[in-house]
């Protein structure tokens, strides 16, 4: 879902990811700097995987758009952020 969300968002922003080379994503929590997201791309010249870092500011909107397109309801007034849960990205919604 993360890869699908990021692929669609980047395509809509006219900065597409090379879909045929995507082999997954990694999500880690960095001390002091928050969540780090990277899409793993297969090198065109070898079997080596190369990470393409995605800014956390891109991930939240991509996941929200993905939820909208999948008809997953989200509260409009919720404050959103992203977090890492067991190596997976999580969209966190907080209602005040």
PDB file of C-alpha atoms in Angstrom:
ATOM      1  CA  UNK A   1       0.000   0.000   0.000  1.00  0.00           C
ATOM      2  CA  UNK A   2       2.854   2.379   0.775  1.00  0.00           C
ATOM      3  CA  UNK A   3       4.487   1.738  -2.594  1.00  0.00           C
ATOM      4  CA  UNK A   4       1.145   2.115  -4.395  1.00  0.00           C
ATOM      5  CA  UNK A   5       0.410   5.354  -2.531  1.00  0.00           C
ATOM      6  CA  UNK A   6       3.842   6.827  -3.265  1.00  0.00           C
ATOM      7  CA  UNK A   7       3.779   5.705  -6.898  1.00  0.00           C
ATOM      8  CA  UNK A   8       0.413   7.368  -7.498  1.00  0.00           C
ATOM      9  CA  UNK A   9       1.380  10.541  -5.629  1.00  0.00           C
ATOM     10  CA  UNK A  10       4.675  10.915  -7.496  1.00  0.00           C
ATOM     11  CA  UNK A  11       2.941  10.259 -10.826  1.00  0.00           C
ATOM     12  CA  UNK A  12       0.302  12.899 -10.059  1.00  0.00           C
ATOM     13  CA  UNK A  13       3.065  15.362  -9.082  1.00  0.00           C
ATOM     14  CA  UNK A  14       4.821  14.692 -12.428  1.00  0.00           C
ATOM     15  CA  UNK A  15       7.804  13.095 -10.633  1.00  0.00           C
ATOM     16  CA  UNK A  16       7.067   9.416 -11.328  1.00  0.00           C
ATOM     17  CA  UNK A  17       8.970   6.531  -9.821  1.00  0.00           C
ATOM     18  CA  UNK A  18      10.261   3.935 -12.301  1.00  0.00           C
ATOM     19  CA  UNK A  19       7.542   1.344 -11.539  1.00  0.00           C
ATOM     20  CA  UNK A  20       9.233  -1.573 -13.293  1.00  0.00           C
ATOM     21  CA  UNK A  21      12.232  -1.223 -10.969  1.00  0.00           C
ATOM     22  CA  UNK A  22      10.430  -0.923  -7.584  1.00  0.00           C
ATOM     23  CA  UNK A  23      11.169  -3.860  -5.304  1.00  0.00           C
ATOM     24  CA  UNK A  24       9.623  -2.638  -2.064  1.00  0.00           C
ATOM     25  CA  UNK A  25      10.152  -0.015   0.602  1.00  0.00           C
ATOM     26  CA  UNK A  26      11.877   0.352   3.932  1.00  0.00           C
ATOM     27  CA  UNK A  27      10.647   2.404   6.859  1.00  0.00           C
ATOM     28  CA  UNK A  28      12.830   3.190   9.850  1.00  0.00           C
ATOM     29  CA  UNK A  29      12.748   5.530  12.815  1.00  0.00           C
ATOM     30  CA  UNK A  30      15.798   7.793  12.910  1.00  0.00           C
ATOM     31  CA  UNK A  31      16.902   9.264  16.241  1.00  0.00           C
ATOM     32  CA  UNK A  32      16.077  12.937  16.276  1.00  0.00           C
ATOM     33  CA  UNK A  33      15.003  13.182  12.643  1.00  0.00           C
ATOM     34  CA  UNK A  34      11.787  11.143  12.710  1.00  0.00           C
ATOM     35  CA  UNK A  35      10.620   8.640  10.144  1.00  0.00           C
ATOM     36  CA  UNK A  36      12.857   7.677   7.217  1.00  0.00           C
ATOM     37  CA  UNK A  37      11.172   6.145   4.154  1.00  0.00           C
ATOM     38  CA  UNK A  38      13.030   4.718   1.158  1.00  0.00           C
ATOM     39  CA  UNK A  39      11.710   2.979  -1.946  1.00  0.00           C
ATOM     40  CA  UNK A  40      14.017   0.167  -3.041  1.00  0.00           C
ATOM     41  CA  UNK A  41      14.814   0.276  -6.766  1.00  0.00           C
ATOM     42  CA  UNK A  42      16.545  -2.485  -8.713  1.00  0.00           C
ATOM     43  CA  UNK A  43      19.603  -1.200 -10.501  1.00  0.00           C
ATOM     44  CA  UNK A  44      19.209  -1.425 -14.314  1.00  0.00           C
ATOM     45  CA  UNK A  45      22.776  -2.734 -14.619  1.00  0.00           C
ATOM     46  CA  UNK A  46      22.866  -5.273 -11.761  1.00  0.00           C
ATOM     47  CA  UNK A  47      20.721  -7.078  -9.197  1.00  0.00           C
ATOM     48  CA  UNK A  48      21.694  -4.540  -6.539  1.00  0.00           C
ATOM     49  CA  UNK A  49      18.896  -2.638  -4.778  1.00  0.00           C
ATOM     50  CA  UNK A  50      19.318   1.120  -4.517  1.00  0.00           C
ATOM     51  CA  UNK A  51      17.302   3.129  -1.956  1.00  0.00           C
ATOM     52  CA  UNK A  52      15.497   6.264  -3.110  1.00  0.00           C
ATOM     53  CA  UNK A  53      14.687   8.323  -0.031  1.00  0.00           C
ATOM     54  CA  UNK A  54      11.213   9.861   0.123  1.00  0.00           C
ATOM     55  CA  UNK A  55      10.666  12.932   2.276  1.00  0.00           C
ATOM     56  CA  UNK A  56       8.291  12.263   5.188  1.00  0.00           C
ATOM     57  CA  UNK A  57       6.294  15.315   4.047  1.00  0.00           C
ATOM     58  CA  UNK A  58       5.383  13.349   0.878  1.00  0.00           C
ATOM     59  CA  UNK A  59       4.362  10.168   2.676  1.00  0.00           C
ATOM     60  CA  UNK A  60       1.450  11.534   4.746  1.00  0.00           C
ATOM     61  CA  UNK A  61      -0.383  13.165   1.813  1.00  0.00           C
ATOM     62  CA  UNK A  62       0.241  10.090  -0.337  1.00  0.00           C
ATOM     63  CA  UNK A  63      -1.334   7.818   2.299  1.00  0.00           C
ATOM     64  CA  UNK A  64      -4.295  10.173   2.776  1.00  0.00           C
ATOM     65  CA  UNK A  65      -4.905  10.253  -0.986  1.00  0.00           C
ATOM     66  CA  UNK A  66      -4.601   6.447  -1.099  1.00  0.00           C
ATOM     67  CA  UNK A  67      -7.233   6.119   1.639  1.00  0.00           C
ATOM     68  CA  UNK A  68      -9.537   8.484  -0.239  1.00  0.00           C
ATOM     69  CA  UNK A  69      -9.188   6.545  -3.490  1.00  0.00           C
ATOM     70  CA  UNK A  70      -9.784   3.249  -1.646  1.00  0.00           C
ATOM     71  CA  UNK A  71     -12.879   4.773   0.017  1.00  0.00           C
ATOM     72  CA  UNK A  72     -11.381   4.433   3.499  1.00  0.00           C
ATOM     73  CA  UNK A  73     -13.033   7.127   5.618  1.00  0.00           C
ATOM     74  CA  UNK A  74     -10.785   9.485   7.566  1.00  0.00           C
ATOM     75  CA  UNK A  75     -11.954  12.250   9.923  1.00  0.00           C
ATOM     76  CA  UNK A  76     -11.467  15.655   8.271  1.00  0.00           C
ATOM     77  CA  UNK A  77     -10.497  17.455  11.476  1.00  0.00           C
ATOM     78  CA  UNK A  78      -7.852  14.946  12.523  1.00  0.00           C
ATOM     79  CA  UNK A  79      -4.235  16.014  12.791  1.00  0.00           C
ATOM     80  CA  UNK A  80      -2.123  13.562  10.824  1.00  0.00           C
ATOM     81  CA  UNK A  81       1.414  12.310  11.206  1.00  0.00           C
ATOM     82  CA  UNK A  82       3.355   9.216  10.268  1.00  0.00           C
ATOM     83  CA  UNK A  83       5.082   6.755  12.566  1.00  0.00           C
ATOM     84  CA  UNK A  84       6.876   3.419  12.402  1.00  0.00           C
ATOM     85  CA  UNK A  85       5.177   0.310  13.793  1.00  0.00           C
ATOM     86  CA  UNK A  86       7.049  -3.010  13.510  1.00  0.00           C
ATOM     87  CA  UNK A  87       8.963  -1.805  10.453  1.00  0.00           C
ATOM     88  CA  UNK A  88       5.831  -0.557   8.704  1.00  0.00           C
ATOM     89  CA  UNK A  89       4.675   2.991   8.156  1.00  0.00           C
ATOM     90  CA  UNK A  90       1.559   4.007  10.076  1.00  0.00           C
ATOM     91  CA  UNK A  91      -0.694   6.971   9.387  1.00  0.00           C
ATOM     92  CA  UNK A  92      -1.518   8.444  12.809  1.00  0.00           C
ATOM     93  CA  UNK A  93      -4.744  10.425  13.186  1.00  0.00           C
ATOM     94  CA  UNK A  94      -5.366  12.514  16.308  1.00  0.00           C
ATOM     95  CA  UNK A  95      -8.683  14.135  17.091  1.00  0.00           C
ATOM     96  CA  UNK A  96      -8.592  17.159  19.381  1.00  0.00           C
TER      97      UNK A  96
END
